[in-house]
Amino acid sequence: MMVRSCWKPIVDGDEGDGSGRVDGLLWYKDLGSHLYGEFSMAVVQANSSLEDRGELESGPLSSNPLGPQGTFIGVYDGHGGSEASQFVIDNLFCNLKRLAAEHQGMSEHVIKRAYAATEESFLSLVKKQWLSKPEIASTGTCCLVGVICNGMIYIANSGDSRVVLGRVERATRETEAIQLSTEHNVNQETVRDELRSKHPFDSQIVVLRQNVWRVKGLIQVSRSIGDAYLKKAEFNRDPLPAKYRLAETFFRPILSCEPSTSSHTLHPDDQFLIFASDGLWEHLTNQEAVNIVNNNPPNGIARRLVKAALREAAKKCEMRLSDLQKIEQGMRRHIHDDITVIVVFLNSRTENTSLCGSPLSIKGGASANS
C-alpha cells in the first residue's frame, strides 16, 4: 500500500507549511502556533481503520464575537470503529461555542453541557441508522478536552485518555509531572467500586477475564460518548451483532458520557501540557513523558513522544523499532494501540484576554479506510 493511501489528514488554517505530514502510518504536525505559545501534534495508526482523532482550535471559543478567546484541545480515542470519534471531532467544538455564547463565558458547566449535547446528537444518529447499520450502536469514543482561557485551564475527561502538566518546581528547578485528568477505566479499583455502587443488584457489572477487568465483560472504560448498546436497551437486541448483546435487558444506562471536570489557574511555572490517548500512557509514565518534552526542542516533540512509546512497545515484544514500523495496520494492534499526542506549550500571556491572531483549526486522524 502506498503511504498516502493510509491517510486523509485534515488541516485548516494552519501556519507554516499549511498541512500535516505523513510518514507511513504516522501523521504529524511538528510545530505550530496557538494563542499562548507553540504546539506539536502526532497520530500513529495501529488498527486496520484509524479510530483516534485529535484537534486543536485556537481563537474564538464562543459563537458570540465578543466572547472569550483561547485554545481548545481535544483527543478522541475511538473504539468499535471510527464513527463516534469522527462525530465528536465534527460536532463537540461547535456545541461548545454555541453553549459558551448562551452562558456568556467558559466554565466546567458549559463543557459538560457540550458533552451532553454531542452525546444526544450521536445517539439520535444511531437511532436513525442502526437498523441498516447496527454496528454503529457499538462504536464509542473516549473524550478528553482542555480549554485554555482567561488564565485558566479547564479539563474534561470521559474514558482513559490523559493530560499531564509539566511544571517547574522553583526549589529544585526540576520539571514535575502533574496529572490533571481523572480516568474511567475499570482496571482501577475505584472505578469498579463506582460502577458496583450504581448497579448494586448486578453481580456481573464488572467481570475479570484473562486478567483484564471489563464492564459486562465487554469494554474497559466506564464513561464514553457513544456505545449506545450499553446506554439504551433498545439498541441491545437484534440486529446488533451477537457478541455485543447482553443476556438480560437493563433499565438504566450502564455507561455514562458525563466527564470528570476540573479547572486550574495557570501559574508562570506551568511550562507545557501533554494530551494523549491511552496508547501513549500504556508505554510511558507521566514523568518519563514530561522529561522527554523538557529535555528536547519543541519542534517535533509530539512525534518524539510517539516514537518513544513505539520503542517501548517494540522492546516488550523483543523487536526493534525499525521492525515494528514494517508491520502494517491491523497487525500492529497486537503490539500497540492507535496513539494521539498533542503537546501544548504555555507562555506568560495566558491571562491576557485581548490577544488577537488568526484563528487556527488543525485536525489529525482520518484514515482512508475509516
Short mmCIF file of C-alpha atoms in Angstrom, two decimals:
data_model
loop_
_atom_site.label_atom_id
_atom_site.label_comp_id
_atom_site.label_asym_id
_atom_site.label_seq_id
_atom_site.Cartn_x
_atom_site.Cartn_y
_atom_site.Cartn_z
CA MET A 1 0.00 0.00 0.00
CA MET A 2 1.28 3.44 -0.82
CA VAL A 3 1.96 5.71 2.13
CA ARG A 4 -0.51 8.39 1.11
CA SER A 5 -3.38 5.92 0.73
CA CYS A 6 -3.41 5.33 4.50
CA TRP A 7 -4.31 8.89 5.34
CA LYS A 8 -6.56 11.81 4.64
CA PRO A 9 -5.21 14.31 7.18
CA ILE A 10 -7.49 17.28 7.74
CA VAL A 11 -5.71 20.58 8.39
CA ASP A 12 -7.30 24.00 8.09
CA GLY A 13 -5.96 27.48 8.72
CA ASP A 14 -2.52 26.11 9.51
CA GLU A 15 0.52 28.34 9.70
CA GLY A 16 3.83 27.40 8.10
CA ASP A 17 3.66 24.63 5.54
CA GLY A 18 -0.16 24.55 5.58
CA SER A 19 -0.57 20.86 6.33
CA GLY A 20 0.44 17.96 8.45
CA ARG A 21 2.87 15.43 7.03
CA VAL A 22 2.80 11.67 6.62
CA ASP A 23 5.43 9.02 7.29
CA GLY A 24 3.93 5.58 6.78
CA LEU A 25 1.23 5.16 9.43
CA LEU A 26 2.34 8.32 11.25
CA TRP A 27 0.70 11.72 10.71
CA TYR A 28 2.35 14.72 12.35
CA LYS A 29 2.46 18.49 12.61
CA ASP A 30 5.86 19.18 14.14
CA LEU A 31 5.29 22.78 15.19
CA GLY A 32 2.54 25.37 15.00
CA SER A 33 1.43 28.42 16.96
CA HIS A 34 -1.66 28.87 19.13
CA LEU A 35 -2.73 31.94 21.10
CA TYR A 36 -0.43 31.23 24.04
CA GLY A 37 2.63 29.62 22.50
CA GLU A 38 3.56 26.70 20.29
CA PHE A 39 2.15 23.21 19.85
CA SER A 40 3.17 19.90 18.33
CA MET A 41 0.88 17.08 17.25
CA ALA A 42 1.21 13.45 16.08
CA VAL A 43 -1.11 10.50 15.42
CA VAL A 44 0.01 6.94 14.65
CA GLN A 45 -2.28 4.24 13.33
CA ALA A 46 -2.32 0.65 14.64
CA ASN A 47 -5.88 -0.50 13.94
CA SER A 48 -6.90 -1.55 10.42
CA SER A 49 -9.01 1.61 10.41
CA LEU A 50 -7.68 4.51 12.47
CA GLU A 51 -10.07 5.13 15.38
CA ASP A 52 -8.26 8.04 17.09
CA ARG A 53 -8.98 11.68 16.30
CA GLY A 54 -7.31 14.83 17.65
CA GLU A 55 -7.84 18.56 17.20
CA LEU A 56 -6.56 21.94 18.29
CA GLU A 57 -8.65 25.08 17.82
CA SER A 58 -7.27 28.49 18.75
CA GLY A 59 -9.15 31.79 18.57
CA PRO A 60 -12.82 32.46 19.40
CA LEU A 61 -14.28 29.98 21.92
CA SER A 62 -17.82 31.31 21.53
CA SER A 63 -20.17 31.94 18.64
CA ASN A 64 -20.58 35.42 20.15
CA PRO A 65 -17.87 37.62 18.54
CA LEU A 66 -17.42 39.41 21.89
CA GLY A 67 -16.99 36.09 23.72
CA PRO A 68 -13.81 34.58 25.14
CA GLN A 69 -10.69 33.79 23.10
CA GLY A 70 -8.48 30.84 23.85
CA THR A 71 -7.23 27.42 22.80
CA PHE A 72 -9.29 24.21 22.70
CA ILE A 73 -7.61 20.78 22.62
CA GLY A 74 -9.47 17.52 22.01
CA VAL A 75 -8.27 13.90 21.98
CA TYR A 76 -10.90 11.35 20.95
CA ASP A 77 -9.87 7.69 21.29
CA GLY A 78 -12.50 5.68 19.42
CA HIS A 79 -13.35 2.01 19.80
CA GLY A 80 -15.51 -0.36 17.79
CA GLY A 81 -14.97 1.81 14.72
CA SER A 82 -14.36 5.49 13.98
CA GLU A 83 -17.96 6.73 13.67
CA ALA A 84 -18.17 8.13 17.22
CA SER A 85 -14.72 9.76 17.27
CA GLN A 86 -15.37 11.31 13.85
CA PHE A 87 -18.76 12.60 15.03
CA VAL A 88 -17.15 14.17 18.11
CA ILE A 89 -14.44 15.94 16.11
CA ASP A 90 -17.15 17.24 13.75
CA ASN A 91 -19.53 18.46 16.48
CA LEU A 92 -18.14 18.91 20.01
CA PHE A 93 -16.29 22.21 19.49
CA CYS A 94 -19.27 23.69 17.62
CA ASN A 95 -21.53 22.71 20.53
CA LEU A 96 -19.06 24.25 22.99
CA LYS A 97 -19.01 27.57 21.11
CA ARG A 98 -22.79 27.69 20.97
CA LEU A 99 -23.16 26.93 24.69
CA ALA A 100 -20.39 29.39 25.68
CA ALA A 101 -22.40 32.08 23.89
CA GLU A 102 -25.63 31.04 25.64
CA HIS A 103 -23.95 31.05 29.06
CA GLN A 104 -21.85 34.15 28.30
CA GLY A 105 -18.49 32.57 29.09
CA MET A 106 -16.45 29.43 29.64
CA SER A 107 -16.94 27.11 32.62
CA GLU A 108 -16.89 23.45 33.61
CA HIS A 109 -20.69 23.52 33.33
CA VAL A 110 -20.52 24.73 29.71
CA ILE A 111 -18.08 21.94 28.80
CA LYS A 112 -20.29 19.30 30.48
CA ARG A 113 -23.28 20.64 28.54
CA ALA A 114 -21.27 20.38 25.30
CA TYR A 115 -20.50 16.72 26.03
CA ALA A 116 -24.19 16.03 26.76
CA ALA A 117 -25.33 17.80 23.58
CA THR A 118 -22.82 15.86 21.47
CA GLU A 119 -23.87 12.56 23.06
CA GLU A 120 -27.55 13.29 22.50
CA SER A 121 -26.94 14.11 18.82
CA PHE A 122 -24.88 10.97 18.30
CA LEU A 123 -27.50 8.72 19.93
CA SER A 124 -30.10 10.32 17.62
CA LEU A 125 -27.88 9.41 14.66
CA VAL A 126 -27.61 5.83 15.96
CA LYS A 127 -31.40 5.62 16.20
CA LYS A 128 -31.75 6.73 12.57
CA GLN A 129 -29.09 4.40 11.19
CA TRP A 130 -28.94 1.35 13.40
CA LEU A 131 -31.45 -0.93 11.62
CA SER A 132 -29.45 -0.63 8.39
CA LYS A 133 -26.06 -0.22 10.12
CA PRO A 134 -26.38 -1.94 13.53
CA GLU A 135 -22.65 -1.83 14.28
CA ILE A 136 -22.94 1.93 14.83
CA ALA A 137 -24.59 1.13 18.18
CA SER A 138 -21.36 -0.49 19.41
CA THR A 139 -18.99 2.30 18.40
CA GLY A 140 -17.92 4.84 21.00
CA THR A 141 -15.09 7.15 21.93
CA CYS A 142 -13.18 8.33 24.96
CA CYS A 143 -13.21 12.11 25.03
CA LEU A 144 -10.51 14.32 26.60
CA VAL A 145 -10.81 18.10 26.32
CA GLY A 146 -8.73 21.03 27.53
CA VAL A 147 -9.69 24.69 27.22
CA ILE A 148 -7.14 27.44 27.95
CA CYS A 149 -8.92 30.74 28.51
CA ASN A 150 -8.50 33.86 30.68
CA GLY A 151 -5.56 32.46 32.63
CA MET A 152 -7.37 29.20 33.37
CA ILE A 153 -7.13 25.64 32.10
CA TYR A 154 -10.40 23.68 32.08
CA ILE A 155 -10.13 19.89 31.80
CA ALA A 156 -12.89 17.40 30.98
CA ASN A 157 -12.44 13.66 30.51
CA SER A 158 -14.66 10.67 29.78
CA GLY A 159 -12.65 7.47 29.40
CA ASP A 160 -8.95 6.74 29.83
CA SER A 161 -7.07 9.38 27.84
CA ARG A 162 -4.90 11.66 29.97
CA VAL A 163 -3.45 15.16 30.22
CA VAL A 164 -0.27 15.85 32.17
CA LEU A 165 1.15 19.26 33.07
CA GLY A 166 4.88 19.96 33.16
CA ARG A 167 5.58 22.47 35.95
CA VAL A 168 8.96 23.79 37.10
CA GLU A 169 9.49 23.34 40.86
CA ARG A 170 11.26 26.53 41.93
CA ALA A 171 13.19 24.92 44.80
CA THR A 172 14.78 22.18 42.68
CA ARG A 173 14.40 23.63 39.13
CA GLU A 174 13.15 20.16 38.14
CA THR A 175 10.12 19.89 35.86
CA GLU A 176 7.49 17.87 37.67
CA ALA A 177 4.68 15.86 36.04
CA ILE A 178 1.22 16.73 37.38
CA GLN A 179 -1.74 14.70 36.08
CA LEU A 180 -4.76 16.96 35.58
CA SER A 181 -7.35 14.46 34.34
CA THR A 182 -9.34 11.71 36.05
CA GLU A 183 -9.66 8.40 34.19
CA HIS A 184 -12.54 5.94 33.96
CA ASN A 185 -11.06 2.51 33.29
CA VAL A 186 -12.37 -0.45 35.29
CA ASN A 187 -8.86 -1.79 35.77
CA GLN A 188 -8.80 0.86 38.53
CA GLU A 189 -10.46 -0.38 41.72
CA THR A 190 -12.11 2.99 42.44
CA VAL A 191 -13.86 2.89 39.05
CA ARG A 192 -15.08 -0.68 39.66
CA ASP A 193 -16.41 0.40 43.06
CA GLU A 194 -18.22 3.35 41.46
CA LEU A 195 -19.96 1.04 38.96
CA ARG A 196 -20.88 -1.51 41.64
CA SER A 197 -22.43 1.22 43.79
CA LYS A 198 -24.50 2.41 40.81
CA HIS A 199 -25.60 -1.15 39.93
CA PRO A 200 -25.86 -2.93 43.31
CA PHE A 201 -28.07 -5.75 42.04
CA ASP A 202 -25.85 -6.71 39.09
CA SER A 203 -23.10 -9.10 40.17
CA GLN A 204 -21.73 -9.11 36.62
CA ILE A 205 -21.44 -5.34 36.19
CA VAL A 206 -17.64 -5.78 36.06
CA VAL A 207 -16.05 -9.08 35.03
CA LEU A 208 -12.42 -10.24 35.18
CA ARG A 209 -11.38 -12.14 32.05
CA GLN A 210 -7.82 -13.03 31.06
CA ASN A 211 -6.54 -10.74 33.81
CA VAL A 212 -8.40 -7.71 32.41
CA TRP A 213 -11.46 -6.12 34.02
CA ARG A 214 -14.30 -5.15 31.68
CA VAL A 215 -17.77 -3.63 32.09
CA LYS A 216 -20.21 -6.51 31.47
CA GLY A 217 -17.21 -8.40 30.09
CA LEU A 218 -17.21 -6.13 27.03
CA ILE A 219 -15.41 -2.79 27.50
CA GLN A 220 -12.73 -1.37 29.77
CA VAL A 221 -13.99 2.22 30.08
CA SER A 222 -17.00 3.21 32.19
CA ARG A 223 -17.56 6.58 30.52
CA SER A 224 -17.62 7.48 26.83
CA ILE A 225 -19.55 9.21 24.09
CA GLY A 226 -21.47 6.68 22.02
CA ASP A 227 -21.61 2.97 22.96
CA ALA A 228 -25.39 3.22 22.57
CA TYR A 229 -25.74 -0.55 23.13
CA LEU A 230 -24.70 -0.06 26.79
CA LYS A 231 -26.76 3.08 27.35
CA LYS A 232 -30.17 2.27 25.85
CA ALA A 233 -31.64 -1.25 25.92
CA GLU A 234 -33.47 -0.56 22.64
CA PHE A 235 -30.09 -0.92 20.87
CA ASN A 236 -29.05 -4.10 22.72
CA ARG A 237 -31.01 -6.56 20.61
CA ASP A 238 -31.20 -7.92 17.09
CA PRO A 239 -29.79 -6.76 14.62
CA LEU A 240 -26.87 -5.82 16.94
CA PRO A 241 -24.09 -8.42 16.42
CA ALA A 242 -24.49 -11.21 18.98
CA LYS A 243 -21.09 -10.61 20.61
CA TYR A 244 -22.33 -7.24 21.93
CA ARG A 245 -25.74 -8.41 23.15
CA LEU A 246 -26.36 -8.86 26.86
CA ALA A 247 -28.28 -11.90 28.11
CA GLU A 248 -30.56 -9.73 30.25
CA THR A 249 -32.07 -6.35 29.47
CA PHE A 250 -31.21 -3.28 31.54
CA PHE A 251 -33.29 -0.37 32.80
CA ARG A 252 -30.67 2.31 33.41
CA PRO A 253 -27.59 3.22 31.36
CA ILE A 254 -24.58 1.03 32.11
CA LEU A 255 -22.07 3.58 30.77
CA SER A 256 -22.17 7.36 31.19
CA CYS A 257 -20.94 10.17 28.95
CA GLU A 258 -20.56 12.66 31.81
CA PRO A 259 -16.96 13.85 32.05
CA SER A 260 -14.94 14.38 35.19
CA THR A 261 -14.06 18.07 35.10
CA SER A 262 -11.63 20.38 36.87
CA SER A 263 -10.26 23.88 36.45
CA HIS A 264 -6.91 25.34 37.44
CA THR A 265 -5.40 28.80 37.44
CA LEU A 266 -2.30 28.69 35.26
CA HIS A 267 0.95 29.61 37.00
CA PRO A 268 4.07 31.16 35.43
CA ASP A 269 5.92 27.92 36.27
CA ASP A 270 3.48 25.88 34.13
CA GLN A 271 5.53 25.06 31.03
CA PHE A 272 3.51 22.70 28.84
CA LEU A 273 0.61 20.24 28.66
CA ILE A 274 0.73 16.73 27.17
CA PHE A 275 -2.67 15.49 25.94
CA ALA A 276 -2.64 11.86 24.78
CA SER A 277 -4.77 8.79 24.27
CA ASP A 278 -4.05 5.78 26.47
CA GLY A 279 -1.90 4.28 23.70
CA LEU A 280 0.91 6.60 24.88
CA TRP A 281 0.42 6.07 28.62
CA GLU A 282 0.49 2.26 28.24
CA HIS A 283 4.20 2.63 27.49
CA LEU A 284 5.40 5.86 29.16
CA THR A 285 4.92 7.12 32.72
CA ASN A 286 3.80 10.71 33.29
CA GLN A 287 7.28 11.72 34.42
CA GLU A 288 9.00 9.95 31.51
CA ALA A 289 6.82 11.87 29.05
CA VAL A 290 7.45 15.18 30.82
CA ASN A 291 11.21 14.53 30.85
CA ILE A 292 11.21 13.89 27.09
CA VAL A 293 9.40 17.17 26.42
CA ASN A 294 11.58 19.08 28.88
CA ASN A 295 14.87 17.77 27.50
CA ASN A 296 14.22 18.25 23.78
CA PRO A 297 13.31 21.13 21.42
CA PRO A 298 9.58 21.81 20.86
CA ASN A 299 9.87 21.17 17.12
CA GLY A 300 8.74 17.57 16.54
CA ILE A 301 8.20 16.80 20.22
CA ALA A 302 4.82 15.04 19.74
CA ARG A 303 6.41 12.76 17.14
CA ARG A 304 9.31 12.11 19.53
CA LEU A 305 6.85 11.03 22.26
CA VAL A 306 5.05 8.70 19.85
CA LYS A 307 8.36 7.12 18.80
CA ALA A 308 9.42 6.70 22.44
CA ALA A 309 6.17 4.80 23.10
CA LEU A 310 6.64 2.68 19.95
CA ARG A 311 10.19 1.89 21.02
CA GLU A 312 8.90 0.65 24.39
CA ALA A 313 6.14 -1.36 22.71
CA ALA A 314 8.71 -2.99 20.40
CA LYS A 315 11.01 -3.75 23.32
CA LYS A 316 8.19 -5.56 25.14
CA CYS A 317 7.81 -7.79 22.07
CA GLU A 318 11.59 -8.25 21.80
CA MET A 319 11.83 -6.49 18.46
CA ARG A 320 13.49 -3.35 17.16
CA LEU A 321 11.53 -0.19 16.37
CA SER A 322 12.57 -0.50 12.73
CA ASP A 323 10.97 -3.98 12.61
CA LEU A 324 7.76 -2.76 14.25
CA GLN A 325 7.49 0.05 11.70
CA LYS A 326 7.39 -2.51 8.87
CA ILE A 327 4.22 -4.12 10.30
CA GLU A 328 1.07 -2.94 8.59
CA GLN A 329 -2.06 -1.55 10.25
CA GLY A 330 -4.34 -4.16 11.76
CA MET A 331 -1.47 -6.49 12.68
CA ARG A 332 0.10 -3.55 14.57
CA ARG A 333 -2.80 -3.58 17.05
CA HIS A 334 -1.30 -6.71 18.67
CA ILE A 335 1.72 -4.58 19.66
CA HIS A 336 0.31 -1.10 20.34
CA ASP A 337 -2.88 0.94 20.06
CA ASP A 338 -3.57 3.99 17.91
CA ILE A 339 -1.74 6.87 19.63
CA THR A 340 -2.62 10.57 19.54
CA VAL A 341 -0.36 13.15 21.21
CA ILE A 342 -0.82 16.93 21.38
CA VAL A 343 1.83 18.93 23.26
CA VAL A 344 0.77 22.50 24.06
CA PHE A 345 3.42 24.95 25.27
CA LEU A 346 2.40 27.83 27.54
CA ASN A 347 3.90 31.27 27.87
CA SER A 348 3.28 34.02 30.40
CA ARG A 349 0.50 35.66 28.36
CA THR A 350 -2.20 33.11 29.20
CA GLU A 351 -4.08 35.62 31.35
CA ASN A 352 -4.32 38.23 28.55
CA THR A 353 -7.90 38.37 27.29
CA SER A 354 -7.20 40.84 24.45
CA LEU A 355 -4.95 38.54 22.42
CA CYS A 356 -5.61 38.52 18.74
CA GLY A 357 -4.32 36.41 15.90
CA SER A 358 -5.53 34.31 13.01
CA PRO A 359 -7.95 31.60 14.14
CA LEU A 360 -6.38 28.16 13.84
CA SER A 361 -8.04 24.79 13.30
CA ILE A 362 -6.00 21.64 12.91
CA LYS A 363 -7.41 18.13 12.95
CA GLY A 364 -5.45 14.91 12.75
CA GLY A 365 -6.63 11.36 12.38
CA ALA A 366 -8.71 10.44 9.36
CA SER A 367 -7.62 7.24 7.62
CA ALA A 368 -8.66 6.47 4.11
CA ASN A 369 -10.34 3.24 5.17
CA SER A 370 -12.23 4.64 8.17
#
